[in-house]
C-alpha positions as YAML, in Angstrom:
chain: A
units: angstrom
residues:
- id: 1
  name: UNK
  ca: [0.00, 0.00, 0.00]
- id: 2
  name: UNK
  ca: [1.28, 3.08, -1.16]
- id: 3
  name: UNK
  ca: [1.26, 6.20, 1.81]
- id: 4
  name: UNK
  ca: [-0.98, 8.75, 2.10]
- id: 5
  name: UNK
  ca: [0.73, 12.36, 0.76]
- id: 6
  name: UNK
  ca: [-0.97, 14.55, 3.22]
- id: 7
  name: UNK
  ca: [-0.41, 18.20, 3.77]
- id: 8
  name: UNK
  ca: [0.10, 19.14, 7.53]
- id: 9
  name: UNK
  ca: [-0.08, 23.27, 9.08]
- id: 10
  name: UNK
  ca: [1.50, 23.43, 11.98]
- id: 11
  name: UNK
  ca: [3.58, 25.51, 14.24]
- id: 12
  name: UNK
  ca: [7.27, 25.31, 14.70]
- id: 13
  name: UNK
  ca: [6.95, 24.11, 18.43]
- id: 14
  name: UNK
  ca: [9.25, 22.24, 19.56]
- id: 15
  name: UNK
  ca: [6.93, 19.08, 20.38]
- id: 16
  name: UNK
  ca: [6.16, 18.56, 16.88]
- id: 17
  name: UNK
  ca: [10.06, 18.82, 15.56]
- id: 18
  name: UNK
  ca: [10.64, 15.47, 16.04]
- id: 19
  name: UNK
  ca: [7.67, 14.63, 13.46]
- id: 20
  name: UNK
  ca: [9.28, 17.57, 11.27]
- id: 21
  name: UNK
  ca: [12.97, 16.22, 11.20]
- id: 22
  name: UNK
  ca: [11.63, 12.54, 10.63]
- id: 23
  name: UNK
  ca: [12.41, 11.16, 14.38]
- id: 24
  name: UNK
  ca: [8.94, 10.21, 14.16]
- id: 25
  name: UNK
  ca: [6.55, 8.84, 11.39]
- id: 26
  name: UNK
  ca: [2.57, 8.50, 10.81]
- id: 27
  name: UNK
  ca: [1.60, 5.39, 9.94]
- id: 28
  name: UNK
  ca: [1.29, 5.20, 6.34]
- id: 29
  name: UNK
  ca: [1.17, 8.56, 5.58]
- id: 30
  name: UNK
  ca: [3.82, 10.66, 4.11]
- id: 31
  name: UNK
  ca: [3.24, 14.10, 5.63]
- id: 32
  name: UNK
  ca: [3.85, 17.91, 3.35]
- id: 33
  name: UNK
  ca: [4.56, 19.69, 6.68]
- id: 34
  name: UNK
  ca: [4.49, 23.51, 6.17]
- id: 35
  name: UNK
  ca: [5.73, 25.90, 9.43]
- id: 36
  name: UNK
  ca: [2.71, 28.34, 9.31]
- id: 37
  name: UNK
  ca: [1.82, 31.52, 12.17]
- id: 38
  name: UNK
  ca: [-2.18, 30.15, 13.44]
- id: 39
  name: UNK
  ca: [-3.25, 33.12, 12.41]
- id: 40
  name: UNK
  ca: [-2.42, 31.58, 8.49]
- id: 41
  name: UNK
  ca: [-3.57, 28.19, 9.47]
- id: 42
  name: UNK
  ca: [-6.59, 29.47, 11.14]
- id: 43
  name: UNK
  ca: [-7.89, 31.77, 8.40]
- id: 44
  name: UNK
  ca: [-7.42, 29.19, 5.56]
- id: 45
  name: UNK
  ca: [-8.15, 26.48, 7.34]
- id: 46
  name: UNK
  ca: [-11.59, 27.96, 8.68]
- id: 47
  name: UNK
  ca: [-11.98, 30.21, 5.20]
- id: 48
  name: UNK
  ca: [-10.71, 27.29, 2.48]
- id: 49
  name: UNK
  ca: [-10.55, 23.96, 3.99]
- id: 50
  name: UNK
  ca: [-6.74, 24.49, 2.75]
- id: 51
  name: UNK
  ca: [-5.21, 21.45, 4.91]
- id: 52
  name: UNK
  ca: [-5.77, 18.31, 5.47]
- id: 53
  name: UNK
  ca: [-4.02, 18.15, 8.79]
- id: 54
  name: UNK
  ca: [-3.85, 21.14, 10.81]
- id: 55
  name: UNK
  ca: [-3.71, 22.97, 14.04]
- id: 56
  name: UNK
  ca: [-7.71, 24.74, 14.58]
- id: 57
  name: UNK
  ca: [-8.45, 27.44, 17.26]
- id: 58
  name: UNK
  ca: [-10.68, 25.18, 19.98]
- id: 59
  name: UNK
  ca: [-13.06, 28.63, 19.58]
- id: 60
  name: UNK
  ca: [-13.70, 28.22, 16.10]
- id: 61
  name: UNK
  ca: [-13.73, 24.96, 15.61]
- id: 62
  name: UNK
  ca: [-16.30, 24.42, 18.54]
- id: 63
  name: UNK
  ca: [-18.37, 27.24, 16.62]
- id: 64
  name: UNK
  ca: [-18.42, 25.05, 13.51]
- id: 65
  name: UNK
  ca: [-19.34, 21.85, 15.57]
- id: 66
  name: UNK
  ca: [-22.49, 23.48, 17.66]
- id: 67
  name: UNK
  ca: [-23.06, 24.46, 13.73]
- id: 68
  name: UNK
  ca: [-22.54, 21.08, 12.37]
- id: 69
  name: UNK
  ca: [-20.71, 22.49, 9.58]
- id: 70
  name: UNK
  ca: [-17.25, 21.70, 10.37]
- id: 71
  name: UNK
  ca: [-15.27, 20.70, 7.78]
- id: 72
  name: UNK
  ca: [-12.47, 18.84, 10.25]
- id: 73
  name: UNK
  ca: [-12.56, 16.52, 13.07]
- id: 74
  name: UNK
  ca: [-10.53, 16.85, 15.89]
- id: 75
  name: UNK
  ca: [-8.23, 14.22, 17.87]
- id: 76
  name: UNK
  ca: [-7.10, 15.21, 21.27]
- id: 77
  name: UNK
  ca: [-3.35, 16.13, 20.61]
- id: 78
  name: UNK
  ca: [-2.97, 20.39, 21.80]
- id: 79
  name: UNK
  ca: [-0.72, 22.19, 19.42]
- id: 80
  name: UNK
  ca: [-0.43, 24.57, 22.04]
- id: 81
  name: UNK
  ca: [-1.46, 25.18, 25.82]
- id: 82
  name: UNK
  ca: [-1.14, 28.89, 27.79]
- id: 83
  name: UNK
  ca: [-2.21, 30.25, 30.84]
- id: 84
  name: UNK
  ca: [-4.02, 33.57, 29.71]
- id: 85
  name: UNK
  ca: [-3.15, 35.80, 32.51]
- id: 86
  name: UNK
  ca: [-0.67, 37.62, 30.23]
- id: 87
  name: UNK
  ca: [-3.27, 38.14, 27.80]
- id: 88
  name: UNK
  ca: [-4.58, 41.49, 28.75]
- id: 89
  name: UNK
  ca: [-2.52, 44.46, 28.70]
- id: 90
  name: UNK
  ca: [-3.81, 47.70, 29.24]
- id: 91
  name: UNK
  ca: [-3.24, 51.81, 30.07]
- id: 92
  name: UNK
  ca: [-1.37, 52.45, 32.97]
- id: 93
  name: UNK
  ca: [-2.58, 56.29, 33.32]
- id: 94
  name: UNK
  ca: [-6.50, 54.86, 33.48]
- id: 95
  name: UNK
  ca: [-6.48, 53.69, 36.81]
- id: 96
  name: UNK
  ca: [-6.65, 50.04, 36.17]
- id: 97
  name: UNK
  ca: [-5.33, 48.39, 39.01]
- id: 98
  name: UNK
  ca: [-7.88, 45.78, 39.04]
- id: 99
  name: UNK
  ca: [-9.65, 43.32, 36.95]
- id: 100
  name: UNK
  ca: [-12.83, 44.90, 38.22]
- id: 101
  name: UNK
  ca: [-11.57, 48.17, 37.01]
- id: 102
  name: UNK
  ca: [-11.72, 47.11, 33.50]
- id: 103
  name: UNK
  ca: [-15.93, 48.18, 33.85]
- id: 104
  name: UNK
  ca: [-16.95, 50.69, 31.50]
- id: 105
  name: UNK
  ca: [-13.43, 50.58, 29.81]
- id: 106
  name: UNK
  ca: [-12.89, 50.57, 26.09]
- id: 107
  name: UNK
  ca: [-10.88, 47.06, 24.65]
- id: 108
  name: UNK
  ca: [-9.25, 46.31, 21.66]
- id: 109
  name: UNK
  ca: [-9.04, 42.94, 20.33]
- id: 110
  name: UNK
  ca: [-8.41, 41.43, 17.42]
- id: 111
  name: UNK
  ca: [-11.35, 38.79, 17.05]
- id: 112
  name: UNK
  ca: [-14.35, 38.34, 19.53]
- id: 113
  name: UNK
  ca: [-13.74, 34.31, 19.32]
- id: 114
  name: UNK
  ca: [-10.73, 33.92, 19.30]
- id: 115
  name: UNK
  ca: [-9.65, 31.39, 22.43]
- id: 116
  name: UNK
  ca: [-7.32, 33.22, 23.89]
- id: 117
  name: UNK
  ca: [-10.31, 35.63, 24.87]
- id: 118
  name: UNK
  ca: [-12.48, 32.83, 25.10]
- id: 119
  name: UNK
  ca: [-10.70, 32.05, 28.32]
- id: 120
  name: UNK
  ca: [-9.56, 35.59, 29.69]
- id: 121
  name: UNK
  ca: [-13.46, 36.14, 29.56]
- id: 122
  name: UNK
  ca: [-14.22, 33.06, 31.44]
- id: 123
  name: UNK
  ca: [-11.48, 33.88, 34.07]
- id: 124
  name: UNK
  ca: [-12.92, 37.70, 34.24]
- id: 125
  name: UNK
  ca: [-16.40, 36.46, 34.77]
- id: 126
  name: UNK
  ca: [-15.82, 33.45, 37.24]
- id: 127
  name: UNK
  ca: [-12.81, 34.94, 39.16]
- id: 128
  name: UNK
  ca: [-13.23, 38.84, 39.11]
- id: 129
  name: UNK
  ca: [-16.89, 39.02, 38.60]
- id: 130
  name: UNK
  ca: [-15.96, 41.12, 35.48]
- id: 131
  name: UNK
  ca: [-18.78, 40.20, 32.71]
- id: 132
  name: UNK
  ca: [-18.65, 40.89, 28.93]
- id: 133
  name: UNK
  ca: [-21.30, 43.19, 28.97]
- id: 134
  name: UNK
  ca: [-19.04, 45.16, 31.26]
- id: 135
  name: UNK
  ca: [-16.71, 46.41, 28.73]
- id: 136
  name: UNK
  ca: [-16.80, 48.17, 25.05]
- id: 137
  name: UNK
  ca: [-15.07, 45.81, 22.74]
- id: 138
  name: UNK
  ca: [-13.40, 47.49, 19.63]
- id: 139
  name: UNK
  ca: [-12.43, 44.67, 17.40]
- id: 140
  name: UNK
  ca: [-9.40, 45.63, 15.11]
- id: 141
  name: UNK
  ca: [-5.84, 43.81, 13.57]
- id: 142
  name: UNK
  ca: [-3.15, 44.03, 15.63]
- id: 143
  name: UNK
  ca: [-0.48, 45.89, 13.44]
- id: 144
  name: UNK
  ca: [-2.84, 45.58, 10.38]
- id: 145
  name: UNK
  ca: [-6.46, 47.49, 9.69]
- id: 146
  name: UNK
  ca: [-9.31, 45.24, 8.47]
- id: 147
  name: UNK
  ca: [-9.05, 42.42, 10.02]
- id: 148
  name: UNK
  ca: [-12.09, 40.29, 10.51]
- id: 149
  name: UNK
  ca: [-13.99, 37.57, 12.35]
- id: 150
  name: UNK
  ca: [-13.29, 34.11, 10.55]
- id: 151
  name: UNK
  ca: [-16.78, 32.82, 11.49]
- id: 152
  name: UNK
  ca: [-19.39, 35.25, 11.84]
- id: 153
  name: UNK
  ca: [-20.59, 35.14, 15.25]
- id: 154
  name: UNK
  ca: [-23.91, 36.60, 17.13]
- id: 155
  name: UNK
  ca: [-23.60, 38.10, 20.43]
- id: 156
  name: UNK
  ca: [-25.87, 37.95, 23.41]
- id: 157
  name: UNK
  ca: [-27.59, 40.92, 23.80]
- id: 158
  name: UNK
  ca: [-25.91, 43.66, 25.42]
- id: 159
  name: UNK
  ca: [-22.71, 42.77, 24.23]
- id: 160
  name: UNK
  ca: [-21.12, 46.03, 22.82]
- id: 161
  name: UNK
  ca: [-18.75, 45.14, 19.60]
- id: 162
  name: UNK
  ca: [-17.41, 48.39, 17.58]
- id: 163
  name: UNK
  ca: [-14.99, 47.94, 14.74]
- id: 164
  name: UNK
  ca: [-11.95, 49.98, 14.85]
- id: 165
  name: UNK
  ca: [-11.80, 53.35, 12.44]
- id: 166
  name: UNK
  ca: [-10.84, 52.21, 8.71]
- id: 167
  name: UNK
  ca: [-7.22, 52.38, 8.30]
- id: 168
  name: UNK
  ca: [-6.37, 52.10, 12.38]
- id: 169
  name: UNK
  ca: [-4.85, 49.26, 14.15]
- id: 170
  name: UNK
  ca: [-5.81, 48.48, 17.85]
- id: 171
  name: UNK
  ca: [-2.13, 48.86, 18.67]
- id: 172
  name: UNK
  ca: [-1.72, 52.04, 17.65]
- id: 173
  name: UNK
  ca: [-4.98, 53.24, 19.10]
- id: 174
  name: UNK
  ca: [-3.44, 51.95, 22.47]
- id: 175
  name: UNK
  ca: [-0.41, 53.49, 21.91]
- id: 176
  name: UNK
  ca: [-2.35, 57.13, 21.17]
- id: 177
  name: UNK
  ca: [-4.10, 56.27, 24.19]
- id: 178
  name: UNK
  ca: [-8.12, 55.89, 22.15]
- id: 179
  name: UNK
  ca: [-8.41, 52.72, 24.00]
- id: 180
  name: UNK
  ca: [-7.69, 51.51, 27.25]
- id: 181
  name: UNK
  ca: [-6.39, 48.32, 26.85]
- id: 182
  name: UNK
  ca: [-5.77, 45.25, 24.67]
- id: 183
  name: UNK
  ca: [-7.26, 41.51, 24.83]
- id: 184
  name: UNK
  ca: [-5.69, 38.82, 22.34]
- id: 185
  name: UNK
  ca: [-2.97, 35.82, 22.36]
- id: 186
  name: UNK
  ca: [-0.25, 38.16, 21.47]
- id: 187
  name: UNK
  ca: [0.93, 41.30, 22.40]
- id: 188
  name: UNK
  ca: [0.65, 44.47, 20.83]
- id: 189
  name: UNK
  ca: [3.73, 45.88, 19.27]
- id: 190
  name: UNK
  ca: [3.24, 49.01, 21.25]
- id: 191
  name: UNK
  ca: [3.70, 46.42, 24.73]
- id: 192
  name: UNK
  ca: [6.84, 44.69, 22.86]
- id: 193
  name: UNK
  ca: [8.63, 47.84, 22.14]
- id: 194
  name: UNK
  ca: [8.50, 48.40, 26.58]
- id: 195
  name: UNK
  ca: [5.91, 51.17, 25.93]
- id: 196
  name: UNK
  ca: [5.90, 52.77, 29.61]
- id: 197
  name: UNK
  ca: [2.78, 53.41, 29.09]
- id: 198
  name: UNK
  ca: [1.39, 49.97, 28.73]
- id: 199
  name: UNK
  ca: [1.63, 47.34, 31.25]
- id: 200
  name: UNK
  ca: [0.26, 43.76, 32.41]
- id: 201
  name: UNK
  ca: [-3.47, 43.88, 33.77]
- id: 202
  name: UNK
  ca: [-2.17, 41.76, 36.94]
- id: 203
  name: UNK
  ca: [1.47, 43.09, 37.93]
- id: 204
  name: UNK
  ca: [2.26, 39.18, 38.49]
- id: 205
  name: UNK
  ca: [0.37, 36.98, 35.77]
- id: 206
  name: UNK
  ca: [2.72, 34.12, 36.52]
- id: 207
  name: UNK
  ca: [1.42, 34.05, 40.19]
- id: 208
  name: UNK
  ca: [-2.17, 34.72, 38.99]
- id: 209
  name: UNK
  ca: [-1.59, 31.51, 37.06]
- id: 210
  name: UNK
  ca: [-0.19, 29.38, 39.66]
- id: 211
  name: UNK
  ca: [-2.86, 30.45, 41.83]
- id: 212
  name: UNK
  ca: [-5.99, 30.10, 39.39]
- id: 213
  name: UNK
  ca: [-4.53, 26.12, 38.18]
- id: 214
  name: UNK
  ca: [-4.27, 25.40, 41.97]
- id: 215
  name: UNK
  ca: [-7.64, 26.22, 42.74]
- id: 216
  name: UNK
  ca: [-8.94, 25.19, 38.42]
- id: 217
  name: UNK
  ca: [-6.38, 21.93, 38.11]
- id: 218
  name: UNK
  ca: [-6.82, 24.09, 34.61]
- id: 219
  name: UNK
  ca: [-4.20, 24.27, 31.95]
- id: 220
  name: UNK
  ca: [-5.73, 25.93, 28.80]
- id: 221
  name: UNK
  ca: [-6.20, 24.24, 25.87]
- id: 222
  name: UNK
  ca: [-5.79, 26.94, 22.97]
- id: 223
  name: UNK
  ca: [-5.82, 24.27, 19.77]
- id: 224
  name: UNK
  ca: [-6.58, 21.43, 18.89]
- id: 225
  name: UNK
  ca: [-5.55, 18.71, 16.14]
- id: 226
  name: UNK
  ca: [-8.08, 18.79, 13.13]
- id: 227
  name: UNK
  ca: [-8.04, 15.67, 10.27]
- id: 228
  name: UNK
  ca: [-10.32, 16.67, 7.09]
- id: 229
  name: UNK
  ca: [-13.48, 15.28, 7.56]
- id: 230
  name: UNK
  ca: [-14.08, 13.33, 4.13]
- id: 231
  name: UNK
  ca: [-10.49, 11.67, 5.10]
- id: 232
  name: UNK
  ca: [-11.02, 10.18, 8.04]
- id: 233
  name: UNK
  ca: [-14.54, 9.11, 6.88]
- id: 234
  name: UNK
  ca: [-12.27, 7.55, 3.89]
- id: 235
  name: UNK
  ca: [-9.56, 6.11, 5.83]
- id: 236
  name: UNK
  ca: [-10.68, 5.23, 9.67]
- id: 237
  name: UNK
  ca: [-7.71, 4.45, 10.81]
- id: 238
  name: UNK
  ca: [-5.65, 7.69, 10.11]
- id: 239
  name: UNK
  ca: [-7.02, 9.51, 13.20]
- id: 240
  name: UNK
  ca: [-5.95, 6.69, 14.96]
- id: 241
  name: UNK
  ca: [-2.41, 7.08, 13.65]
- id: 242
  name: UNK
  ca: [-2.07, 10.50, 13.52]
- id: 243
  name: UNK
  ca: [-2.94, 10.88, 17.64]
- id: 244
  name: UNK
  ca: [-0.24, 7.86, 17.88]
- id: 245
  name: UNK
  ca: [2.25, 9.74, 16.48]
- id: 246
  name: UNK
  ca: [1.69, 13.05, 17.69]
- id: 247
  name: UNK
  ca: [1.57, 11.36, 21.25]
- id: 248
  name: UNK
  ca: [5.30, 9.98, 20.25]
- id: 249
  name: UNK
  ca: [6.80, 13.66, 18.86]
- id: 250
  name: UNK
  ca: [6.12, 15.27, 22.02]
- id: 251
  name: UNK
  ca: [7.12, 12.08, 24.27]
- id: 252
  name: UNK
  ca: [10.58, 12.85, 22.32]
- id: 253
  name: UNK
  ca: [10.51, 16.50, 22.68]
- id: 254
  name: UNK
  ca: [9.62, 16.27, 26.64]
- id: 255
  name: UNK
  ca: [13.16, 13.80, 26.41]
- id: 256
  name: UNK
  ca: [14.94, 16.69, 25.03]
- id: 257
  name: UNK
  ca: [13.83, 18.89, 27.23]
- id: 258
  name: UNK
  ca: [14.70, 16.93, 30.07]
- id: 259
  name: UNK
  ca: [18.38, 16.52, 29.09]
- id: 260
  name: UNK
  ca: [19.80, 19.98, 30.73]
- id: 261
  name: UNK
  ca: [23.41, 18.70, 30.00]
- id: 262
  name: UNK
  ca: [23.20, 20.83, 27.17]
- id: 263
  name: UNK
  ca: [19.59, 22.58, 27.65]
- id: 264
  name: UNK
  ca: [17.81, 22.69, 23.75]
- id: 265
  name: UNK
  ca: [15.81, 25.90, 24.65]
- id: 266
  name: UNK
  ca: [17.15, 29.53, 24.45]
- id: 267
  name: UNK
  ca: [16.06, 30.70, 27.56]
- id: 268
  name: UNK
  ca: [18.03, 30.78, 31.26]
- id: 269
  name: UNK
  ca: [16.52, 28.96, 34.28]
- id: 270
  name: UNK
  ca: [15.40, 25.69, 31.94]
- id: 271
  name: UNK
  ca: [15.94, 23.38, 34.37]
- id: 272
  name: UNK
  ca: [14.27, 25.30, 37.32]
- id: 273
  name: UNK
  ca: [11.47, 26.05, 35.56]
- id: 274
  name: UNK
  ca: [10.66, 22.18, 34.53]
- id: 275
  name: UNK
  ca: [11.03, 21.44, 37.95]
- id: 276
  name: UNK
  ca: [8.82, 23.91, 39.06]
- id: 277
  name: UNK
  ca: [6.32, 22.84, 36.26]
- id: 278
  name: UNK
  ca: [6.22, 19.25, 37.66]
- id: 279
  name: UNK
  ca: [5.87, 20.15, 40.87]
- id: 280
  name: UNK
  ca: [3.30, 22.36, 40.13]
- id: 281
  name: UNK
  ca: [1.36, 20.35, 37.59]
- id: 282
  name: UNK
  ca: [2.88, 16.98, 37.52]
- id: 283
  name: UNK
  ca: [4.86, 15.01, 35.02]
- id: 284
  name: UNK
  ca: [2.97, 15.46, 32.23]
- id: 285
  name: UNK
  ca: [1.90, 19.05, 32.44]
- id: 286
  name: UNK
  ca: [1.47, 19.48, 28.94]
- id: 287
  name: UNK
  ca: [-0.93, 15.92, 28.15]
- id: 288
  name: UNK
  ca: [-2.82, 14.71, 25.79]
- id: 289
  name: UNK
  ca: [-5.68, 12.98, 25.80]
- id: 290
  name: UNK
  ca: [-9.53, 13.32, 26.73]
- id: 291
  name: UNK
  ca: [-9.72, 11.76, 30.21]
- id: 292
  name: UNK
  ca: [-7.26, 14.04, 31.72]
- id: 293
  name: UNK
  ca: [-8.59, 17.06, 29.88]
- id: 294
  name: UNK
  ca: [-12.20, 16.24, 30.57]
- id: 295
  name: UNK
  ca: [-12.71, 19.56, 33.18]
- id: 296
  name: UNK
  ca: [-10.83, 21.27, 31.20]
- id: 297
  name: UNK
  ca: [-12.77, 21.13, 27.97]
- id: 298
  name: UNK
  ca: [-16.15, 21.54, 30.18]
- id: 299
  name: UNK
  ca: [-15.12, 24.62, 31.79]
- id: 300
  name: UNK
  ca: [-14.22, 25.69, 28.24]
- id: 301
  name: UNK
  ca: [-17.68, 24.54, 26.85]
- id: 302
  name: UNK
  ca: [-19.82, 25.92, 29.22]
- id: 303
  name: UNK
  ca: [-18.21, 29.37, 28.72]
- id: 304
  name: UNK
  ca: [-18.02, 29.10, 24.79]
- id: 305
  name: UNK
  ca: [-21.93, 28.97, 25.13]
- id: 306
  name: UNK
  ca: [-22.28, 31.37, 27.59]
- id: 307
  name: UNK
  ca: [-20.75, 33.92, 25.63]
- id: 308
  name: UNK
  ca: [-22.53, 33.72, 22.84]
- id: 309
  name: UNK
  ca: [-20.73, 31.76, 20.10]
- id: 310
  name: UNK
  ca: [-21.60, 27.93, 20.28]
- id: 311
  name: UNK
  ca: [-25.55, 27.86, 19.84]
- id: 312
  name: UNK
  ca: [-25.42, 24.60, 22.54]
- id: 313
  name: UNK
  ca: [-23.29, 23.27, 25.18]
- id: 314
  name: UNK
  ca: [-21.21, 20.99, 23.69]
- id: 315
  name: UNK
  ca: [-20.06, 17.68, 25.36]
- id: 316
  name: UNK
  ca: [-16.32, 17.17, 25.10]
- id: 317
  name: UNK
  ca: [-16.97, 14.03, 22.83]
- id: 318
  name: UNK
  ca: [-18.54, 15.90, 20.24]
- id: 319
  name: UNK
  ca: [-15.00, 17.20, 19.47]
- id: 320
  name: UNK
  ca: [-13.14, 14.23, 18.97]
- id: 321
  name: UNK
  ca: [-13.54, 11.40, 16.64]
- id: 322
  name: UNK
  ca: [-14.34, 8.38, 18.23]
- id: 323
  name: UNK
  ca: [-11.73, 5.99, 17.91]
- id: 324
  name: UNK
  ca: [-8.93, 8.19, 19.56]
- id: 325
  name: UNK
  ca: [-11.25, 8.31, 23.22]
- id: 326
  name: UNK
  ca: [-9.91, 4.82, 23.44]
- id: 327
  name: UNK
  ca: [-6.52, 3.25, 23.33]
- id: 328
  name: UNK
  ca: [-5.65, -0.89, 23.54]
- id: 329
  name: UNK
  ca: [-3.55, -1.92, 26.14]
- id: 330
  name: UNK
  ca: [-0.87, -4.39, 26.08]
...
């Protein structure tokens, strides 16, 4: 039987190198892998069906599920995981202090569903009593005007959504000071460039973190894993093989990162900060998997509805195709 040439968007991270450089294989499959930013994979993906393997925003492709229009199945392998206390950076001459001083304030973002707000919402609501009817969202590209939702959405009522000025960008407007902060899964370039200006919502998000997965036993899931529908339906045992191997890349990767002989990551403190991560979270902080996602995909859920942009609450299993919520055992 001659492999399946598949095209694969992922990121560069360093749990799916080991798929990338070959240390790793699909079964049967003989993956195109091309390096992409999500934002790239998420618009064609969501716009064009572009892929057949690819990384999906949890937000949007939940959207298309509650829809029953989605044009990809999921298996439970996470691109990437964050904690989204960074995600919010705002003013510091508007007298934010809080989270609850964020009330009547004026936010930029650069897509209403995008997951990264997905779950700062959820965290504003349940931990800070801070709802989304609160705040005046002005939705706007980052460092580029026009950019738009992926998947039209429609918003509980109340819910004020403006569109930033043609031609502006919601970093500069927080940079001129026309809004008073920022929500979104990266920075503003404004925030990069150490604008004094512009700060962190919480002065500590790394101890806001720690604190909220204590209480949560949350770790965020921000994507997911998608197969092309029509493929899977084709051949039922690539999901199968595709979670396998996945599973296996970031087995290696977690080896690599383990060896601090020689530490593979350009940042100081690698070996501290794994130590404080299992400690923390356990050994494998950054799983795989259904079962020991389960709470975190309902707390997800729940809020995805609540907020307007999944017509139902989903259960977890609608996400994933059915043969990767079991594994055999030996």
């Amino acid at each position: 039987m001659s492999s399946l040439q598949l095209s694969v968007a992922i990121g560069p991270y360093d749990r799916m190198m080991p798929l990338v450089q070959g240390e790793v294989r699909i079964d049967a499959v003989d993956p195109q892998f091309m390096l992409l930013e999500p934002e790239e994979i998420f618009f064609r993906a969501m716009r064009h069906e572009a892929f057949d393997i690819c990384e999906l925003s949890l937000s949007s492709y939940a959207l298309r599920v509650a829809r029953g229009d989605s044009p990809y199945v999921a298996v439970p392998v996470f691109p990437s995981r964050a904690f989204r206390h960074t995600c919010i950076v705002v003013r510091a001459d508007r007298g934010i202090r809080t989270p609850a001083d964020l009330r009547g304030k004026r936010i930029g973002m650069p897509e209403y569903q995008l997951t990264a707000n997905v779950w700062a919402r959820a965290i504003l609501e349940e931990e800070y009593g801070v709802h989304q009817r609160d705040i005046t969202w002005v939705r706007g590209g980052y460092e580029s005007p026009g950019r738009v939702e992926k998947l039209a959405v429609t918003l509980p009522e109340g819910v004020r959504v403006e569109d930033a000025p043609a031609g502006a960008t919601i970093s500069a407007m927080l940079a001129a000071g026309e809004l008073d902060g920022v929500m979104g899964p990266r920075a503003p370039s404004c925030f990069e460039r150490g604008d004094p200006a512009i700060r962190w919502l919480f002065d500590d998000p790394t101890a806001e973190a720690t604190a909220w997965f204590r209480k949560t036993r949350i770790f965020p899931v921000m994507h997911v894993l998608g197969i092309r529908r029509s493929l899977a339906e084709r051949h039922p045992w690539l999901p199968g093989a595709v979670t396998k191997a996945f599973e296996a890349s970031k087995r290696r990767a977690m080896e690599k990162l383990a060896d601090t002989s020689a530490t593979k990551v350009t940042l100081p403190f690698v070996e501290e900060s794994l130590c404080r991560a299992r400690q923390l979270m356990g050994e494998d902080f950054f799983s795989y998997g259904l079962a020991p996602n389960r709470h975190v995909f309902e707390y997800f859920l729940r809020h995805h509805h609540a907020q307007g942009l999944s017509g139902r609450v989903l259960s977890p299993e609608e996400l994933f195709h059915p043969s990767t919520l079991e594994s055999h055992k030996v």
